[in-house]
Short mmCIF file of C-alpha atoms and ligand atoms in Angstrom, two decimals:
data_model
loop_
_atom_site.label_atom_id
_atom_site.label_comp_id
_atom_site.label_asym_id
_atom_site.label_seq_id
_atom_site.Cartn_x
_atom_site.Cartn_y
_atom_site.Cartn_z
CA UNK O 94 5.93 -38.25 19.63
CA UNK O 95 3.18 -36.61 21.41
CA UNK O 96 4.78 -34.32 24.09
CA UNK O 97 6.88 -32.75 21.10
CA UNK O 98 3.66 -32.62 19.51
CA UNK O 99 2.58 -30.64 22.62
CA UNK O 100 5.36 -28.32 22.30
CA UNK O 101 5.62 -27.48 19.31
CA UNK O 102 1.81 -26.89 19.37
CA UNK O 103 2.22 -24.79 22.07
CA UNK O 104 5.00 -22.47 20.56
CA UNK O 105 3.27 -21.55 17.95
CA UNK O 106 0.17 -20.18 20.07
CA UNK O 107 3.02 -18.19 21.77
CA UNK O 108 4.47 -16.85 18.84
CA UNK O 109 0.48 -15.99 17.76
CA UNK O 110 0.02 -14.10 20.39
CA UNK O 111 2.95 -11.36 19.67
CA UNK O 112 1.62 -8.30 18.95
CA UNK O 113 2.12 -7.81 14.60
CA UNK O 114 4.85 -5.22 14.20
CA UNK O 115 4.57 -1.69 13.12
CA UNK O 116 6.67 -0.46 10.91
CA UNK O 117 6.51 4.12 11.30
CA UNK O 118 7.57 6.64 8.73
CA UNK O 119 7.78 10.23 9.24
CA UNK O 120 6.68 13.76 7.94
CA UNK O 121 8.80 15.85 5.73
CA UNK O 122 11.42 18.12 8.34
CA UNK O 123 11.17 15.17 11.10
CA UNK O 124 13.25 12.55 11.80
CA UNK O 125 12.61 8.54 12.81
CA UNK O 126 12.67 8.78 16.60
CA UNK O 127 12.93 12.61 17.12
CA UNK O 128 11.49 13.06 21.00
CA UNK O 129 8.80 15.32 20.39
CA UNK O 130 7.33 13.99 17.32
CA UNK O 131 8.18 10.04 16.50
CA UNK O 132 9.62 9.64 19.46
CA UNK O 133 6.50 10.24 21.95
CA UNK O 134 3.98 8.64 19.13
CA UNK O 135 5.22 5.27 19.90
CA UNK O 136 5.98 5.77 23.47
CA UNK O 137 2.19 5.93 23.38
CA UNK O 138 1.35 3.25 20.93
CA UNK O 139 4.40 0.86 23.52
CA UNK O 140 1.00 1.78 26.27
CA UNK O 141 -1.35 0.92 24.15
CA UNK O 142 0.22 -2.09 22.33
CA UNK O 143 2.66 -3.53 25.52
CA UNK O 144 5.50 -4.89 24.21
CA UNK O 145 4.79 -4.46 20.36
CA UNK O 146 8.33 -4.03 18.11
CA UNK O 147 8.54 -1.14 16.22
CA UNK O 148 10.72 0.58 13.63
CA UNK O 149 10.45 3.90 12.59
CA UNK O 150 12.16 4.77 8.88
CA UNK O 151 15.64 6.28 9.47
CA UNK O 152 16.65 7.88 6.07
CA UNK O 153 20.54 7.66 5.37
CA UNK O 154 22.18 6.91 8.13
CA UNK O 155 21.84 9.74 10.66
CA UNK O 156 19.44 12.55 11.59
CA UNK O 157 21.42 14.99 9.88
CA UNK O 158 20.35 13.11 6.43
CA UNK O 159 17.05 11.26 7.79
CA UNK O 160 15.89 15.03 7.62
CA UNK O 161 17.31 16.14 4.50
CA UNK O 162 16.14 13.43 2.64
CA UNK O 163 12.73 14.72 3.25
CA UNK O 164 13.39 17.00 0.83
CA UNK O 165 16.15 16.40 -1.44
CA UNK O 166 16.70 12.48 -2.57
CA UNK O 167 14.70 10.03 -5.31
CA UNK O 168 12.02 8.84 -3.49
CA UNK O 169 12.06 5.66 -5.68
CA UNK O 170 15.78 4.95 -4.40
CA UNK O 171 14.76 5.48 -0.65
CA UNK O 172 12.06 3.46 -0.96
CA UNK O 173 13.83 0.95 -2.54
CA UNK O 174 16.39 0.66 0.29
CA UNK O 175 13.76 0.82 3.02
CA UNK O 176 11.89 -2.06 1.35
CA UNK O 177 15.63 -3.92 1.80
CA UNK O 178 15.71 -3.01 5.19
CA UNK O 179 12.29 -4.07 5.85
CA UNK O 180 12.69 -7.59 3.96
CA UNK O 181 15.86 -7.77 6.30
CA UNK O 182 14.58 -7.65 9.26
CA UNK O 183 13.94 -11.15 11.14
CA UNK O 184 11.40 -8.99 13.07
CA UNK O 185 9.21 -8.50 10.58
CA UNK O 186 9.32 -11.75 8.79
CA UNK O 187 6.20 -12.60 9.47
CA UNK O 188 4.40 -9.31 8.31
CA UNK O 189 3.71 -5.91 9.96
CA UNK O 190 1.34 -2.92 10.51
CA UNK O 191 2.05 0.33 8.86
CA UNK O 192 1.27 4.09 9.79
CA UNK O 193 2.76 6.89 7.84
CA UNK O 194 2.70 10.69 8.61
CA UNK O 195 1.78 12.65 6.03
CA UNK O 196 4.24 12.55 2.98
CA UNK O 197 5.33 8.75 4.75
CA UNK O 198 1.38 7.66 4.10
CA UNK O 199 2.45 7.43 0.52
CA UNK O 200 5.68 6.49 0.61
CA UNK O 201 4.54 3.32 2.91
CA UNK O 202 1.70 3.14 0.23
CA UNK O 203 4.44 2.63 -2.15
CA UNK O 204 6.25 0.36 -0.18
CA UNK O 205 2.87 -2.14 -0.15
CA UNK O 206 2.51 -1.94 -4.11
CA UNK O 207 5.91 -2.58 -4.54
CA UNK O 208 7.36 -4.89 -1.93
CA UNK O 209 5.06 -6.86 -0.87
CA UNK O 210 7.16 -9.48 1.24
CA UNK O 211 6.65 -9.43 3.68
CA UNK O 212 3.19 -8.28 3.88
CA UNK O 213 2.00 -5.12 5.42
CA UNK O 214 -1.34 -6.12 7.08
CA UNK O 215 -3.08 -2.57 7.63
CA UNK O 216 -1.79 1.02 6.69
CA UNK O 217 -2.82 3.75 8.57
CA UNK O 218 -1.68 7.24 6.69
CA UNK O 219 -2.21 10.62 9.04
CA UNK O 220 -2.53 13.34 6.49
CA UNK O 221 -1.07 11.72 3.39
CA UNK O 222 -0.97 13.13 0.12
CA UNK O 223 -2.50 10.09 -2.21
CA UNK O 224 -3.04 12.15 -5.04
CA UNK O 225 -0.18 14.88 -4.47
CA UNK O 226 -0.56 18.20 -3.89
CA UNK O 227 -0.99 21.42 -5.96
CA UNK O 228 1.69 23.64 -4.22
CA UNK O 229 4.14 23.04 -1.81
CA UNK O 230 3.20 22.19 2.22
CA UNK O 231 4.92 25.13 4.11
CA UNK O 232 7.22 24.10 7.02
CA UNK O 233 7.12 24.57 10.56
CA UNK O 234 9.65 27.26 10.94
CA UNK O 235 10.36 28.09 7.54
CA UNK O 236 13.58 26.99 7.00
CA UNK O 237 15.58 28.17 4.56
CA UNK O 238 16.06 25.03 2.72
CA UNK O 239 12.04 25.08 2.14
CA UNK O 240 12.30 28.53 0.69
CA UNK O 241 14.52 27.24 -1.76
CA UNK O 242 12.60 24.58 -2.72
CA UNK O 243 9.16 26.59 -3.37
CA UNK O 244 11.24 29.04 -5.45
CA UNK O 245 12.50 25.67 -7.61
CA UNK O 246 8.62 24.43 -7.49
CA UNK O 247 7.97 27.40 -9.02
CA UNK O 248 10.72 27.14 -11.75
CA UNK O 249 9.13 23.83 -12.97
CA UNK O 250 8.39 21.05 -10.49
CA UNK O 251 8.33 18.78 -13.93
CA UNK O 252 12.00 19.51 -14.83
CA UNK O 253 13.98 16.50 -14.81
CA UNK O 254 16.36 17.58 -12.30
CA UNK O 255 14.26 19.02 -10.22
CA UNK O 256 11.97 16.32 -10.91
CA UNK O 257 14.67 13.89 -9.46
CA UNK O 258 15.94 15.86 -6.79
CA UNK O 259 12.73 17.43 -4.87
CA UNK O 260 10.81 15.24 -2.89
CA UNK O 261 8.36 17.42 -3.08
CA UNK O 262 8.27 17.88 -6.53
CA UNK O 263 7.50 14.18 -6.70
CA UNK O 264 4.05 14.24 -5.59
CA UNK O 265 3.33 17.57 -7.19
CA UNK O 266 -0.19 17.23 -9.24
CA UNK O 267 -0.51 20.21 -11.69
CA UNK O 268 -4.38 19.52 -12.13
CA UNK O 269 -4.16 22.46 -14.94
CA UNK O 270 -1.85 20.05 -16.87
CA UNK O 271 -2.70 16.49 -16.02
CA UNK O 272 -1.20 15.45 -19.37
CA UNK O 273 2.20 16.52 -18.09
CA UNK O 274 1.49 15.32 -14.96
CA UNK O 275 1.22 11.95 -15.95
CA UNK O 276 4.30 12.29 -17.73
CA UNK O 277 6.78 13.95 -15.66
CA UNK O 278 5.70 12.55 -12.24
CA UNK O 279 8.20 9.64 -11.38
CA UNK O 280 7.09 9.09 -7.79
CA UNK O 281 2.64 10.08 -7.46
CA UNK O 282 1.76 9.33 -10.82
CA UNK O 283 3.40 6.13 -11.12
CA UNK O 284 2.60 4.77 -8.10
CA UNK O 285 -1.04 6.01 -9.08
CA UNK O 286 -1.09 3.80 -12.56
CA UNK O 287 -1.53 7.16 -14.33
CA UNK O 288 0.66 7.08 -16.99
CA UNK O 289 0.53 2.59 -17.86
CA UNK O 290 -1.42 0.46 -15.78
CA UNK O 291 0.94 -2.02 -13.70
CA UNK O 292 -1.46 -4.57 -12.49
CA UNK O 293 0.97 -5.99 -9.94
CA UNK O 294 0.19 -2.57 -8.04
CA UNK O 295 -3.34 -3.44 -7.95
CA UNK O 296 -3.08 -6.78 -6.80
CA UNK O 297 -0.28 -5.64 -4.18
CA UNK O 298 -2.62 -3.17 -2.94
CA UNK O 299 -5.69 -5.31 -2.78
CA UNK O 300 -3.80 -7.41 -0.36
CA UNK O 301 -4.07 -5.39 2.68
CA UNK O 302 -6.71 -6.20 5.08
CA UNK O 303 -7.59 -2.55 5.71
CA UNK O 304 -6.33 0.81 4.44
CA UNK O 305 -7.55 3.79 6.50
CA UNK O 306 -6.71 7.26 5.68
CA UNK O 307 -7.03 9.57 8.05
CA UNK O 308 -7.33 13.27 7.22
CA UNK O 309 -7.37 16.47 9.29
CA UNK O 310 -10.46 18.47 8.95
CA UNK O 311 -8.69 22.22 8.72
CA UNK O 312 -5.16 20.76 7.32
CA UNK O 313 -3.38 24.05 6.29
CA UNK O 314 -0.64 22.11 5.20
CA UNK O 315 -2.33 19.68 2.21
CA UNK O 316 -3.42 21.61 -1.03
CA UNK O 317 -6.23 20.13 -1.30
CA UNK O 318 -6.50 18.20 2.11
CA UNK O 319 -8.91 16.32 0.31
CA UNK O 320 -5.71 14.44 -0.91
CA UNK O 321 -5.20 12.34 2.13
CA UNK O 322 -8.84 10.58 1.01
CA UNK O 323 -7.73 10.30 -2.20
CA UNK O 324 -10.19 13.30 -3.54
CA UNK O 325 -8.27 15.96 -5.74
CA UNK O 326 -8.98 19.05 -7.86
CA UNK O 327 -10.94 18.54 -10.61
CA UNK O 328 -9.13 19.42 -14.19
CA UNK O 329 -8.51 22.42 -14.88
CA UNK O 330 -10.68 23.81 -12.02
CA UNK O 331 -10.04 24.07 -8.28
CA UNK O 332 -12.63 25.28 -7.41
CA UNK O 333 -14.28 21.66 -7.19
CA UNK O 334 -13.10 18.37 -5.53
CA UNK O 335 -13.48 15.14 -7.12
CA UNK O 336 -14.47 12.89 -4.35
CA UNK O 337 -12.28 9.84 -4.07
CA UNK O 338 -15.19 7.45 -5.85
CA UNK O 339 -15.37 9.72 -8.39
CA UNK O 340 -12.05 10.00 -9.71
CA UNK O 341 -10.94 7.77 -12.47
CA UNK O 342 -8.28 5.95 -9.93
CA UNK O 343 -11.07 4.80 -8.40
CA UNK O 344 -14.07 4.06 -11.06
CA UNK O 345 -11.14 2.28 -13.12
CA UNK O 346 -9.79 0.63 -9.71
CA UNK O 347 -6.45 1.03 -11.29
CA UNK O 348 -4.86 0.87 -7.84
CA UNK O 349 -7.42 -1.82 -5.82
CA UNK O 350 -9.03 0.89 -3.79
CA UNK O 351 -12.22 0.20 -5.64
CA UNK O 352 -11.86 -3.68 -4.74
CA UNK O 353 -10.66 -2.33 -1.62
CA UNK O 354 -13.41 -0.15 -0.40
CA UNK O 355 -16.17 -2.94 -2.21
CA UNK O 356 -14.77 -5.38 0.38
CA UNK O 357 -15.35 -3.46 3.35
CA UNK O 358 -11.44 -2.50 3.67
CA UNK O 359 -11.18 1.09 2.65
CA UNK O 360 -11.98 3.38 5.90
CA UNK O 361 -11.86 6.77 6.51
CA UNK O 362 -11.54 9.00 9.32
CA UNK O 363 -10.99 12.42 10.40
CA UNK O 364 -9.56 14.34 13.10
CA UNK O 365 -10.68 17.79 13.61
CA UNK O 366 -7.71 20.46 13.65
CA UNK O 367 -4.61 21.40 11.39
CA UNK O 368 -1.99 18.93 9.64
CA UNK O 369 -0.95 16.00 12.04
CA UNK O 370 -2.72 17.16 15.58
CA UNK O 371 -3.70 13.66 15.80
CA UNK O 372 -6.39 13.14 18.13
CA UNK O 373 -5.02 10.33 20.62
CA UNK O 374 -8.71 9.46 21.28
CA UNK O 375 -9.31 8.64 17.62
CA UNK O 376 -5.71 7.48 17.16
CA UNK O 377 -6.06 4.44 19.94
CA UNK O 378 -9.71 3.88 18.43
CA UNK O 379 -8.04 2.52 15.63
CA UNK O 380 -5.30 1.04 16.94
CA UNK O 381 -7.66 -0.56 18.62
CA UNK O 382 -9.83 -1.71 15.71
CA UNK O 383 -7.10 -2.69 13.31
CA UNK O 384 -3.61 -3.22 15.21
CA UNK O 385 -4.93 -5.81 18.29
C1 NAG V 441 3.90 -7.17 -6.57
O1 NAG V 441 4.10 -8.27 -5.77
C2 NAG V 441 4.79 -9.34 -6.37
C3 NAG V 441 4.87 -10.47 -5.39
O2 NAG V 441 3.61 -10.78 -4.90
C4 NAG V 441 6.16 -8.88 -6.78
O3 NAG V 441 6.85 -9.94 -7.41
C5 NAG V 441 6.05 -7.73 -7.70
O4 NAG V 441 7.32 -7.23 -8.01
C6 NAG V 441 5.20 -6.64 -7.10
N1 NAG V 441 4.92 -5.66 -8.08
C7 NAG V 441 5.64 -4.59 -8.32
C8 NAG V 441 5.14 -3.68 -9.38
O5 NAG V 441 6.62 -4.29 -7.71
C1 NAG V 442 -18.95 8.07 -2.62
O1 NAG V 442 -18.77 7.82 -1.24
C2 NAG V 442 -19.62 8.59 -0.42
C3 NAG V 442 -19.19 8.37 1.02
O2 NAG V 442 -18.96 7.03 1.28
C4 NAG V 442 -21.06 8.20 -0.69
O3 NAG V 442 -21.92 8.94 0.12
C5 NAG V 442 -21.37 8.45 -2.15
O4 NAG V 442 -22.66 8.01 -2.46
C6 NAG V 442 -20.36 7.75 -3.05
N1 NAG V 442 -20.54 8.18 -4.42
C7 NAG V 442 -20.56 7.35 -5.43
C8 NAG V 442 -20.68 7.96 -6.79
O5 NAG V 442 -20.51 6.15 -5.28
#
Protein backbone atom coordinates (compact mmCIF):
# COMPACT_ATOMS: atom_id res chain seq x y z
CA UNK A 1 0.00 0.00 0.00
CA UNK A 2 2.52 2.53 0.78
CA UNK A 3 4.41 3.31 -2.52
CA UNK A 4 0.81 4.01 -4.08
CA UNK A 5 0.40 5.96 -1.09
CA UNK A 6 3.60 7.76 -2.23
CA UNK A 7 2.26 8.38 -5.55
CA UNK A 8 -0.67 9.39 -5.26
CA UNK A 9 0.63 11.80 -2.56
CA UNK A 10 2.94 13.00 -4.81
CA UNK A 11 0.48 13.79 -7.76
CA UNK A 12 -1.43 15.82 -6.06
CA UNK A 13 1.55 18.25 -4.97
CA UNK A 14 2.10 18.27 -8.80
CA UNK A 15 -1.21 19.09 -9.74
CA UNK A 16 -0.91 21.99 -6.67
CA UNK A 17 1.64 23.46 -8.11
CA UNK A 18 -0.15 24.42 -11.64
CA UNK A 19 -0.52 27.80 -11.95
CA UNK A 20 -4.80 28.58 -11.26
CA UNK A 21 -6.21 29.47 -14.65
CA UNK A 22 -7.29 32.77 -15.93
CA UNK A 23 -10.13 33.08 -17.56
CA UNK A 24 -9.91 37.01 -19.94
CA UNK A 25 -12.79 38.98 -21.30
CA UNK A 26 -12.54 41.86 -23.50
CA UNK A 27 -13.56 45.61 -24.05
CA UNK A 28 -16.44 46.64 -26.14
CA UNK A 29 -14.97 46.89 -30.22
CA UNK A 30 -12.16 44.11 -29.33
CA UNK A 31 -12.09 40.73 -29.85
CA UNK A 32 -10.75 37.49 -27.57
CA UNK A 33 -7.21 37.13 -28.91
CA UNK A 34 -6.98 40.20 -31.27
CA UNK A 35 -2.86 40.76 -31.56
CA UNK A 36 -2.64 44.13 -30.41
CA UNK A 37 -4.96 44.17 -27.60
CA UNK A 38 -5.85 40.48 -25.97
CA UNK A 39 -3.52 39.00 -27.82
CA UNK A 40 -0.16 40.74 -26.42
CA UNK A 41 -1.89 41.04 -22.71
CA UNK A 42 -1.44 37.43 -22.18
CA UNK A 43 1.64 36.97 -24.15
CA UNK A 44 2.83 39.03 -21.19
CA UNK A 45 0.93 37.51 -18.36
CA UNK A 46 2.44 33.58 -20.35
CA UNK A 47 6.13 35.68 -18.98
CA UNK A 48 4.96 36.43 -16.00
CA UNK A 49 2.86 33.33 -15.12
CA UNK A 50 5.10 30.43 -17.30
CA UNK A 51 2.97 28.03 -18.45
CA UNK A 52 -0.43 29.28 -16.91
CA UNK A 53 -3.76 28.19 -19.25
CA UNK A 54 -5.73 30.81 -20.34
CA UNK A 55 -8.98 31.54 -22.16
CA UNK A 56 -10.02 34.65 -23.36
CA UNK A 57 -14.12 35.06 -24.03
CA UNK A 58 -14.81 34.51 -27.76
CA UNK A 59 -18.41 35.85 -28.35
CA UNK A 60 -20.37 33.80 -31.11
CA UNK A 61 -18.30 31.94 -32.88
CA UNK A 62 -15.93 34.18 -34.86
CA UNK A 63 -14.37 37.65 -34.71
CA UNK A 64 -16.75 38.97 -37.02
CA UNK A 65 -19.55 38.39 -34.13
CA UNK A 66 -17.07 38.28 -30.96
CA UNK A 67 -17.02 42.10 -31.94
CA UNK A 68 -20.48 42.77 -32.69
CA UNK A 69 -21.72 41.31 -29.77
CA UNK A 70 -20.05 44.05 -27.92
CA UNK A 71 -22.65 45.99 -28.88
CA UNK A 72 -25.69 44.41 -30.06
CA UNK A 73 -26.76 40.95 -28.10
CA UNK A 74 -28.55 40.26 -24.39
CA UNK A 75 -25.88 40.34 -22.20
CA UNK A 76 -27.81 37.91 -19.90
CA UNK A 77 -27.83 35.25 -22.89
CA UNK A 78 -23.98 35.69 -23.51
CA UNK A 79 -23.28 35.37 -20.22
CA UNK A 80 -25.25 32.56 -19.83
CA UNK A 81 -23.44 30.62 -22.59
CA UNK A 82 -19.99 31.70 -21.42
CA UNK A 83 -20.81 30.42 -17.92
CA UNK A 84 -21.56 26.90 -20.07
CA UNK A 85 -18.45 27.16 -21.66
CA UNK A 86 -16.62 27.88 -18.59
CA UNK A 87 -18.38 24.94 -16.49
CA UNK A 88 -17.23 22.86 -19.64
CA UNK A 89 -14.03 23.19 -19.60
CA UNK A 90 -11.89 20.27 -17.86
CA UNK A 91 -9.32 23.12 -17.56
CA UNK A 92 -10.94 24.98 -15.29
CA UNK A 93 -12.51 22.41 -13.13
CA UNK A 94 -10.78 23.16 -10.42
CA UNK A 95 -11.41 27.03 -10.35
CA UNK A 96 -9.78 30.05 -12.08
CA UNK A 97 -8.60 33.72 -11.92
CA UNK A 98 -10.53 36.36 -13.66
CA UNK A 99 -9.57 39.83 -15.29
CA UNK A 100 -12.02 41.74 -17.33
CA UNK A 101 -11.45 44.90 -19.50
CA UNK A 102 -13.65 47.40 -18.99
CA UNK A 103 -17.34 46.50 -19.95
CA UNK A 104 -15.88 42.47 -19.38
CA UNK A 105 -15.11 43.61 -15.47
CA UNK A 106 -18.82 43.38 -15.10
CA UNK A 107 -19.79 40.94 -17.20
CA UNK A 108 -17.10 38.50 -15.36
CA UNK A 109 -18.66 40.15 -12.18
CA UNK A 110 -21.80 38.66 -13.35
CA UNK A 111 -20.46 35.54 -14.23
CA UNK A 112 -19.18 35.11 -10.24
CA UNK A 113 -22.79 36.01 -8.83
CA UNK A 114 -24.31 33.82 -11.07
CA UNK A 115 -22.24 30.75 -11.83
CA UNK A 116 -20.38 30.09 -9.30
CA UNK A 117 -18.99 26.50 -10.26
CA UNK A 118 -16.52 26.45 -10.64
CA UNK A 119 -15.22 29.14 -8.54
CA UNK A 120 -13.51 32.22 -9.72
CA UNK A 121 -10.78 32.82 -7.06
CA UNK A 122 -9.83 36.64 -7.69
CA UNK A 123 -11.31 39.18 -10.30
CA UNK A 124 -9.31 41.76 -11.48
CA UNK A 125 -11.63 44.44 -13.62
CA UNK A 126 -9.38 47.26 -15.69
CA UNK A 127 -11.79 50.09 -16.06
CA UNK A 128 -15.13 48.41 -15.42
CA UNK A 129 -18.30 50.02 -15.22
CA UNK A 130 -19.84 48.53 -11.69
CA UNK A 131 -22.41 50.95 -11.47
CA UNK A 132 -22.96 51.76 -15.34
CA UNK A 133 -22.44 54.70 -16.94
CA UNK A 134 -24.38 57.95 -17.64
CA UNK A 135 -23.74 58.25 -21.46
CA UNK A 136 -22.28 56.17 -23.85
CA UNK A 137 -18.13 55.35 -23.90
CA UNK A 138 -17.07 56.73 -27.38
CA UNK A 139 -15.06 54.28 -29.58
CA UNK A 140 -11.71 54.25 -30.84
CA UNK A 141 -12.33 55.21 -34.37
CA UNK A 142 -15.81 56.03 -34.31
CA UNK A 143 -17.35 53.55 -36.14
CA UNK A 144 -20.37 53.89 -37.58
CA UNK A 145 -22.12 51.23 -35.77
CA UNK A 146 -21.32 53.38 -32.41
CA UNK A 147 -22.92 56.40 -33.97
CA UNK A 148 -25.91 54.52 -34.31
CA UNK A 149 -26.05 53.36 -31.09
CA UNK A 150 -25.60 56.89 -29.20
CA UNK A 151 -28.36 58.23 -31.49
CA UNK A 152 -30.67 55.02 -30.07
CA UNK A 153 -29.19 55.90 -26.37
CA UNK A 154 -30.54 58.97 -26.92
CA UNK A 155 -34.03 57.75 -28.14
CA UNK A 156 -34.49 55.90 -24.77
CA UNK A 157 -31.79 53.55 -23.50
CA UNK A 158 -34.90 52.13 -21.20
CA UNK A 159 -37.02 51.03 -24.23
CA UNK A 160 -37.53 47.47 -24.24
CA UNK A 161 -36.02 46.83 -27.48
CA UNK A 162 -33.42 48.83 -27.20
CA UNK A 163 -33.18 47.77 -23.76
CA UNK A 164 -32.62 44.14 -25.08
CA UNK A 165 -30.63 44.81 -27.95
CA UNK A 166 -27.80 47.49 -26.81
CA UNK A 167 -25.20 46.31 -24.75
CA UNK A 168 -24.64 49.43 -23.88
CA UNK A 169 -27.88 50.35 -22.98
CA UNK A 170 -27.62 47.61 -20.39
CA UNK A 171 -25.42 49.24 -18.02
CA UNK A 172 -26.82 52.67 -18.69
CA UNK A 173 -27.54 54.44 -15.07
CA UNK A 174 -29.87 57.48 -15.61
CA UNK A 175 -28.96 58.91 -12.03
CA UNK A 176 -31.81 61.69 -12.87
CA UNK A 177 -34.29 58.75 -12.86
CA UNK A 178 -33.04 56.02 -10.59
CA UNK A 179 -36.66 54.84 -10.21
CA UNK A 180 -36.65 53.88 -13.86
CA UNK A 181 -33.41 52.77 -13.64
CA UNK A 182 -34.10 50.16 -11.36
CA UNK A 183 -36.83 49.16 -13.45
CA UNK A 184 -35.79 49.03 -16.92
CA UNK A 185 -32.15 47.90 -16.39
CA UNK A 186 -32.06 44.05 -17.14
CA UNK A 187 -28.28 43.63 -17.08
CA UNK A 188 -26.52 46.67 -14.16
CA UNK A 189 -29.34 46.94 -12.02
CA UNK A 190 -30.04 43.43 -11.57
CA UNK A 191 -26.87 42.25 -11.16
CA UNK A 192 -26.61 45.27 -8.61
CA UNK A 193 -29.77 43.90 -6.34
CA UNK A 194 -31.43 47.24 -7.19
CA UNK A 195 -34.67 46.44 -8.06
CA UNK A 196 -35.25 42.80 -5.35
CA UNK A 197 -32.54 41.67 -3.34
CA UNK A 198 -31.27 38.08 -4.57
CA UNK A 199 -29.21 36.95 -1.71
CA UNK A 200 -27.57 34.16 -3.69
CA UNK A 201 -25.67 37.19 -5.44
CA UNK A 202 -24.36 38.21 -2.21
CA UNK A 203 -23.21 35.07 -1.04
CA UNK A 204 -21.75 34.27 -4.66
CA UNK A 205 -19.90 37.38 -4.48
CA UNK A 206 -18.62 37.08 -0.96
CA UNK A 207 -16.89 34.00 -2.13
CA UNK A 208 -14.03 35.43 -3.90
CA UNK A 209 -10.85 35.73 -2.12
CA UNK A 210 -10.12 39.20 -3.52
CA UNK A 211 -11.88 41.61 -5.88
CA UNK A 212 -9.67 44.47 -7.10
CA UNK A 213 -10.87 47.12 -9.32
CA UNK A 214 -8.65 48.92 -11.00
CA UNK A 215 -9.49 52.35 -12.43
CA UNK A 216 -7.67 54.80 -14.71
CA UNK A 217 -7.04 58.11 -13.19
CA UNK A 218 -8.01 60.45 -16.47
CA UNK A 219 -10.45 57.63 -18.08
CA UNK A 220 -12.17 59.68 -20.89
CA UNK A 221 -14.03 56.80 -21.73
CA UNK A 222 -16.17 55.99 -18.19
CA UNK A 223 -18.93 58.65 -17.33
CA UNK A 224 -18.17 58.84 -14.24
CA UNK A 225 -14.79 56.85 -14.07
CA UNK A 226 -15.59 56.72 -10.62
CA UNK A 227 -17.73 53.67 -11.81
CA UNK A 228 -14.95 51.20 -12.07
CA UNK A 229 -14.69 51.69 -7.90
CA UNK A 230 -18.08 51.33 -7.65
CA UNK A 231 -18.64 55.32 -6.84
CA UNK A 232 -21.47 56.93 -9.07
CA UNK A 233 -23.37 60.22 -9.45
CA UNK A 234 -25.27 61.15 -6.78
CA UNK A 235 -29.29 61.50 -7.57
CA UNK A 236 -30.27 63.84 -9.41
CA UNK A 237 -26.91 65.72 -9.29
CA UNK A 238 -23.63 65.09 -11.10
CA UNK A 239 -21.99 67.31 -9.93
CA UNK A 240 -21.06 65.02 -6.81
CA UNK A 241 -19.76 61.38 -6.54
CA UNK A 242 -20.98 59.05 -4.07
CA UNK A 243 -17.95 57.24 -2.97
CA UNK A 244 -18.28 53.50 -3.20
CA UNK A 245 -18.87 53.17 0.90
CA UNK A 246 -21.30 55.56 0.65
CA UNK A 247 -23.67 54.31 -1.73
CA UNK A 248 -26.54 52.23 -0.59
CA UNK A 249 -24.97 48.98 -2.55
CA UNK A 250 -22.54 49.20 -0.21
CA UNK A 251 -24.00 50.45 3.39
CA UNK A 252 -26.85 47.74 2.62
CA UNK A 253 -24.02 45.18 1.36
CA UNK A 254 -26.65 44.06 -1.03
CA UNK A 255 -23.93 42.65 -3.28
CA UNK A 256 -21.05 41.36 -0.46
CA UNK A 257 -18.72 44.19 -1.22
CA UNK A 258 -19.36 45.47 2.25
CA UNK A 259 -18.46 41.85 3.70
CA UNK A 260 -15.99 41.96 1.08
CA UNK A 261 -14.01 45.03 1.76
CA UNK A 262 -14.65 44.30 5.96
CA UNK A 263 -12.59 41.14 5.32
CA UNK A 264 -9.68 42.66 3.86
CA UNK A 265 -10.74 41.47 0.14
CA UNK A 266 -11.95 44.54 -1.61
CA UNK A 267 -8.72 46.44 -3.17
CA UNK A 268 -8.34 49.18 -5.22
CA UNK A 269 -5.90 50.53 -7.50
CA UNK A 270 -5.23 53.02 -10.05
CA UNK A 271 -3.25 53.56 -13.03
CA UNK A 272 -2.55 56.99 -14.09
CA UNK A 273 -3.63 57.76 -17.86
CA UNK A 274 -6.85 57.32 -20.12
CA UNK A 275 -9.26 54.15 -20.37
CA UNK A 276 -7.23 50.79 -20.42
CA UNK A 277 -3.35 52.17 -20.71
CA UNK A 278 -2.65 49.65 -18.18
CA UNK A 279 0.46 50.24 -16.49
CA UNK A 280 2.46 46.79 -16.89
CA UNK A 281 4.37 47.82 -13.71
CA UNK A 282 1.17 47.94 -11.67
CA UNK A 283 -0.42 45.20 -13.78
CA UNK A 284 2.43 42.39 -12.78
CA UNK A 285 2.28 43.97 -9.12
CA UNK A 286 -0.86 42.35 -8.87
CA UNK A 287 -0.49 39.53 -10.69
CA UNK A 288 1.96 39.12 -8.50
CA UNK A 289 0.01 39.64 -5.27
CA UNK A 290 -3.13 37.77 -6.20
CA UNK A 291 -2.49 35.29 -9.28
CA UNK A 292 0.96 33.32 -7.84
C1 LIG B 1 -25.33 31.20 -6.45
O1 LIG B 1 -24.60 30.05 -6.29
C2 LIG B 1 -25.36 28.87 -6.10
C3 LIG B 1 -24.40 27.74 -5.87
O2 LIG B 1 -23.51 28.04 -4.86
C4 LIG B 1 -26.22 28.64 -7.30
O3 LIG B 1 -26.99 27.47 -7.10
C5 LIG B 1 -27.09 29.80 -7.52
O4 LIG B 1 -27.84 29.62 -8.70
C6 LIG B 1 -26.29 31.07 -7.60
N1 LIG B 1 -27.17 32.19 -7.59
C7 LIG B 1 -27.68 32.77 -8.64
C8 LIG B 1 -28.55 33.94 -8.38
O5 LIG B 1 -27.45 32.44 -9.77
C1 LIG C 1 -14.59 55.14 2.57
O1 LIG C 1 -13.34 54.64 2.13
C2 LIG C 1 -12.32 55.61 2.15
C3 LIG C 1 -11.10 55.00 1.48
O2 LIG C 1 -10.88 53.71 1.91
C4 LIG C 1 -12.07 56.04 3.59
O3 LIG C 1 -11.05 56.99 3.63
C5 LIG C 1 -13.35 56.62 4.15
O4 LIG C 1 -13.18 56.93 5.51
C6 LIG C 1 -14.51 55.64 3.99
N1 LIG C 1 -15.76 56.29 4.34
C7 LIG C 1 -16.66 55.73 5.10
C8 LIG C 1 -17.92 56.50 5.30
O5 LIG C 1 -16.49 54.66 5.63
Amino acid sequence: MLPLLVLVASATALVAADPTPIVLWHGMGDTCCSVGSMGSLMNSIKKEIPGVYMYSVELGSNTLQDREKGFLANMNDEIEGICKKIAADPKLAGGFNAIGLSQGGQFLRAVAQRCPNPPMKNLVTLGGQHQGVYGFPHCAGDTPLCDEIRSLLDEGAYIDWIQNTIVQAQYFHDSDDEELYRTKSIFIAEINNELKQNDAYKENLSKLEQLILVKFTEDSMIVPRDSSWFGFYAEKDIDTIVPFNETKLYTEDRIGLRTLDQSGRLQFYTMEGDHLQIDMKVFNQILDKYFK
